[in-house]
Short mmCIF file of C-alpha atoms in Angstrom, two decimals:
data_model
loop_
_atom_site.label_atom_id
_atom_site.label_comp_id
_atom_site.label_asym_id
_atom_site.label_seq_id
_atom_site.Cartn_x
_atom_site.Cartn_y
_atom_site.Cartn_z
CA MET A 1 105.07 75.03 109.64
CA ARG A 2 108.73 76.02 108.20
CA ALA A 3 107.69 79.20 107.32
CA GLN A 4 106.49 80.04 110.73
CA SER A 5 110.36 79.09 112.23
CA GLY A 6 111.99 81.97 109.94
CA ASP A 7 112.65 79.91 106.46
CA SER A 8 111.34 82.92 103.91
CA GLY A 9 111.99 80.28 101.62
CA ALA A 10 109.01 78.37 102.75
CA TYR A 11 107.08 81.64 103.01
CA ASP A 12 107.70 82.86 99.57
CA GLU A 13 105.87 79.14 98.71
CA LEU A 14 102.94 80.32 100.87
CA VAL A 15 102.72 83.27 99.04
CA THR A 16 102.63 81.92 95.82
CA ARG A 17 100.31 79.07 96.70
CA HIS A 18 97.71 82.32 98.14
CA ARG A 19 98.76 85.55 96.16
CA GLY A 20 95.70 84.75 92.95
CA ARG A 21 92.93 84.40 95.61
CA ILE A 22 93.95 86.78 98.54
CA PHE A 23 94.62 89.56 95.41
CA ALA A 24 91.51 88.33 93.46
CA MET A 25 89.41 88.59 96.96
CA ILE A 26 91.23 92.33 97.68
CA ARG A 27 90.51 93.35 93.98
CA GLN A 28 86.88 92.37 94.05
CA MET A 29 86.51 94.84 97.72
CA VAL A 30 88.45 97.68 96.39
CA LYS A 31 87.65 97.59 92.83
CA ASN A 32 91.03 98.79 91.55
CA GLU A 33 93.94 97.00 90.70
CA ALA A 34 96.64 99.54 91.72
CA ASP A 35 95.72 99.67 95.33
CA ALA A 36 94.72 95.81 95.38
CA TRP A 37 98.18 95.17 94.62
CA ASP A 38 99.51 97.40 97.48
CA LEU A 39 97.06 95.69 99.77
CA SER A 40 97.83 92.77 98.93
CA GLN A 41 101.26 93.17 99.48
CA GLU A 42 100.84 95.03 102.64
CA ALA A 43 98.56 91.74 103.74
CA PHE A 44 101.28 89.62 103.44
CA ILE A 45 103.91 91.56 105.36
CA LYS A 46 101.14 91.61 107.70
CA ALA A 47 101.15 87.86 107.76
CA TRP A 48 104.73 87.46 107.55
CA LYS A 49 105.04 89.61 110.78
CA ALA A 50 102.15 87.84 112.79
CA LEU A 51 103.19 84.42 111.68
CA PRO A 52 105.04 83.34 114.74
CA ARG A 53 101.64 83.67 116.63
CA PHE A 54 99.77 81.66 114.43
CA GLN A 55 98.80 78.82 116.28
CA ALA A 56 96.65 76.88 113.52
CA ARG A 57 93.57 76.70 114.84
CA ALA A 58 91.81 77.65 111.89
CA ARG A 59 93.45 77.03 108.59
CA PHE A 60 96.13 79.14 107.05
CA SER A 61 94.23 80.46 104.31
CA THR A 62 91.29 81.41 106.30
CA TRP A 63 93.92 83.28 108.84
CA LEU A 64 95.53 85.23 105.63
CA TYR A 65 92.03 85.93 104.37
CA ARG A 66 91.27 87.81 107.66
CA ILE A 67 94.24 89.46 107.49
CA ALA A 68 93.87 90.90 104.26
CA HIS A 69 90.15 91.87 105.24
CA ASN A 70 91.20 93.86 107.69
CA THR A 71 93.94 94.73 105.97
CA VAL A 72 91.28 96.54 103.50
CA TYR A 73 89.09 97.65 105.68
CA ASP A 74 92.32 99.36 107.98
CA TRP A 75 92.75 100.72 104.59
CA VAL A 76 89.38 102.58 103.83
CA ARG A 77 89.06 103.82 107.05
CA LYS A 78 92.38 105.59 106.70
CA LYS A 79 90.86 106.62 103.09
CA ARG A 80 87.60 107.61 103.80
CA PRO A 81 88.45 111.39 105.02
CA GLU A 82 90.36 112.89 102.22
CA ALA A 83 87.86 111.08 99.57
CA GLY A 84 87.40 114.56 98.13
CA GLY A 85 89.94 114.10 94.40
CA GLU A 86 89.74 111.24 92.49
CA LEU A 87 92.27 108.87 92.30
CA ASN A 88 94.48 109.42 89.05
CA ASP A 89 94.84 106.43 87.60
CA GLU A 90 97.58 107.41 85.39
CA ILE A 91 100.21 108.00 88.06
CA PHE A 92 100.28 104.02 88.20
CA GLY A 93 102.45 102.81 85.16
CA GLU A 94 102.16 99.25 83.85
CA GLY A 95 106.03 99.31 84.04
CA GLN A 96 106.05 99.68 87.44
CA VAL A 97 105.70 96.05 88.57
CA ASP A 98 107.68 93.04 87.91
CA PRO A 99 105.32 90.47 86.18
CA SER A 100 108.02 88.35 86.72
CA SER A 101 108.23 88.93 90.82
CA VAL A 102 107.91 85.57 92.46
CA THR A 103 105.32 87.16 94.46
CA THR A 104 103.66 88.84 91.96
CA PRO A 105 99.57 87.61 91.56
CA SER A 106 99.38 86.32 88.15
CA VAL A 107 96.14 87.16 85.88
CA GLU A 108 95.94 83.72 85.34
CA GLN A 109 95.40 82.31 88.76
CA ARG A 110 92.40 84.85 89.39
CA PRO A 111 88.88 82.72 90.43
CA ASP A 112 86.68 85.39 88.70
CA ASP A 113 88.36 84.58 85.01
CA ALA A 114 86.15 81.35 85.07
CA LEU A 115 83.32 83.68 85.01
CA LYS A 116 82.30 83.95 81.44
CA SER A 117 84.05 87.13 79.23
CA GLY A 118 81.56 89.75 78.12
CA GLU A 119 78.64 91.00 78.57
CA LEU A 120 77.58 88.22 81.39
CA ARG A 121 80.66 88.63 83.28
CA ALA A 122 80.20 92.92 83.12
CA ARG A 123 76.51 92.54 84.27
CA ILE A 124 77.72 89.90 87.18
CA GLU A 125 80.30 92.59 88.35
CA ALA A 126 77.87 95.46 88.34
CA ALA A 127 75.50 93.77 90.08
CA LEU A 128 78.03 92.84 92.89
CA ALA A 129 79.18 96.03 92.84
CA LYS A 130 75.33 97.18 93.95
CA LEU A 131 76.04 94.87 96.83
CA SER A 132 77.06 96.38 100.32
CA PRO A 133 80.55 95.81 100.86
CA ASP A 134 80.13 92.93 103.37
CA HIS A 135 77.29 91.11 101.27
CA ARG A 136 79.87 91.46 98.38
CA GLN A 137 82.45 89.63 100.58
CA SER A 138 80.15 87.23 101.40
CA VAL A 139 79.40 86.20 98.16
CA VAL A 140 82.81 86.13 96.81
CA LEU A 141 84.45 84.13 99.50
CA LYS A 142 81.78 81.60 99.87
CA ASP A 143 80.88 81.31 95.71
CA VAL A 144 84.47 82.49 94.17
CA HIS A 145 86.66 80.99 96.71
CA GLY A 146 84.68 78.30 97.85
CA LEU A 147 85.14 78.93 101.73
CA ALA A 148 83.45 76.95 104.36
CA TYR A 149 80.33 79.19 106.55
CA LYS A 150 82.39 79.11 109.45
CA GLU A 151 85.66 79.97 107.53
CA ILE A 152 83.61 83.01 106.56
CA ALA A 153 82.52 83.69 110.00
CA GLU A 154 86.28 83.66 110.97
CA VAL A 155 87.15 86.26 108.16
CA MET A 156 84.71 88.50 108.61
CA ASP A 157 84.56 87.93 112.36
CA CYS A 158 80.98 87.50 112.99
CA SER A 159 78.51 85.00 113.37
CA ILE A 160 77.66 81.85 110.83
CA GLY A 161 74.30 82.78 111.16
CA THR A 162 74.78 86.48 110.39
CA VAL A 163 77.40 84.71 107.02
CA MET A 164 74.35 82.76 106.34
CA SER A 165 72.09 85.71 106.25
CA ARG A 166 74.14 87.89 104.75
CA LEU A 167 74.45 85.12 101.96
CA HIS A 168 70.21 84.77 101.58
CA TYR A 169 70.03 88.53 101.24
CA ALA A 170 73.13 89.46 98.99
CA ARG A 171 71.73 86.20 96.19
CA HIS A 172 68.66 87.51 96.78
CA LYS A 173 69.93 90.59 95.78
CA LEU A 174 71.45 89.01 92.69
CA GLN A 175 68.65 87.37 91.75
CA GLU A 176 66.53 90.69 90.89
CA LEU A 177 69.41 92.78 89.61
CA LEU A 178 70.43 89.36 87.53
CA LYS A 179 66.68 88.24 86.62
CA ASP A 180 66.40 89.20 82.75
CA GLU A 181 69.79 87.54 82.20
CA TYR A 182 68.59 84.49 84.65
CA GLU A 183 65.04 84.45 82.53
CA ALA A 184 66.91 84.28 79.08
CA ARG A 185 68.36 81.42 79.65
#
C-alpha cells in the first residue's frame, strides 16, 4: 500500500474514497453536523498516524471504521462531564468549511440520502435516535453501510454473537416504533 509508505497523495485518495461513509456514520452517532466534520477529520488524522502499523488483517475500511468509532467514543467520554451547557450552532458558520476541499465530505455521497425524503425519513431518524448508541450503530453499519457481521464486530470490538443480538433487538424495536408506517404500506 503506497499510503503506508508515506505517500500522502495515495492517502488523499483513500480519504476521498471513504470520507462520505465515515462522515455519515459519525454524524449518525453524534447527531450534529459540525461535530461530525471535526470528528471525521480527527479520525482521518489518527488513521494517517497509525497507517504504518496497519497489518491488513481486516479490510482497510473496517480498520478505518474502528478508528472512527473509537474517536467518537473518546469524544463522548471527554464531553460528558461538561454537558451542562448547550452547543450554540450559530458559532459554526457555514463559511468555515471549504466545500471545494479534497477531504470535505460530500453531502451527495451520504448513504442515508438513499432513504426517502420527507416525513418517512424523519420518522426513521427519530426511531433510530431512540435506540441505544450500540444498537443504532450496529443497524447503521449493517443496513446503511452494508458491513458484514465480522466487520461490525471488529469495528465495535465485540463478538459476532453480540452484533447479531444487537441487530435483532434494534430491528425489533424499530419495528415497534415504525409499526403504523409499516402496516400502512
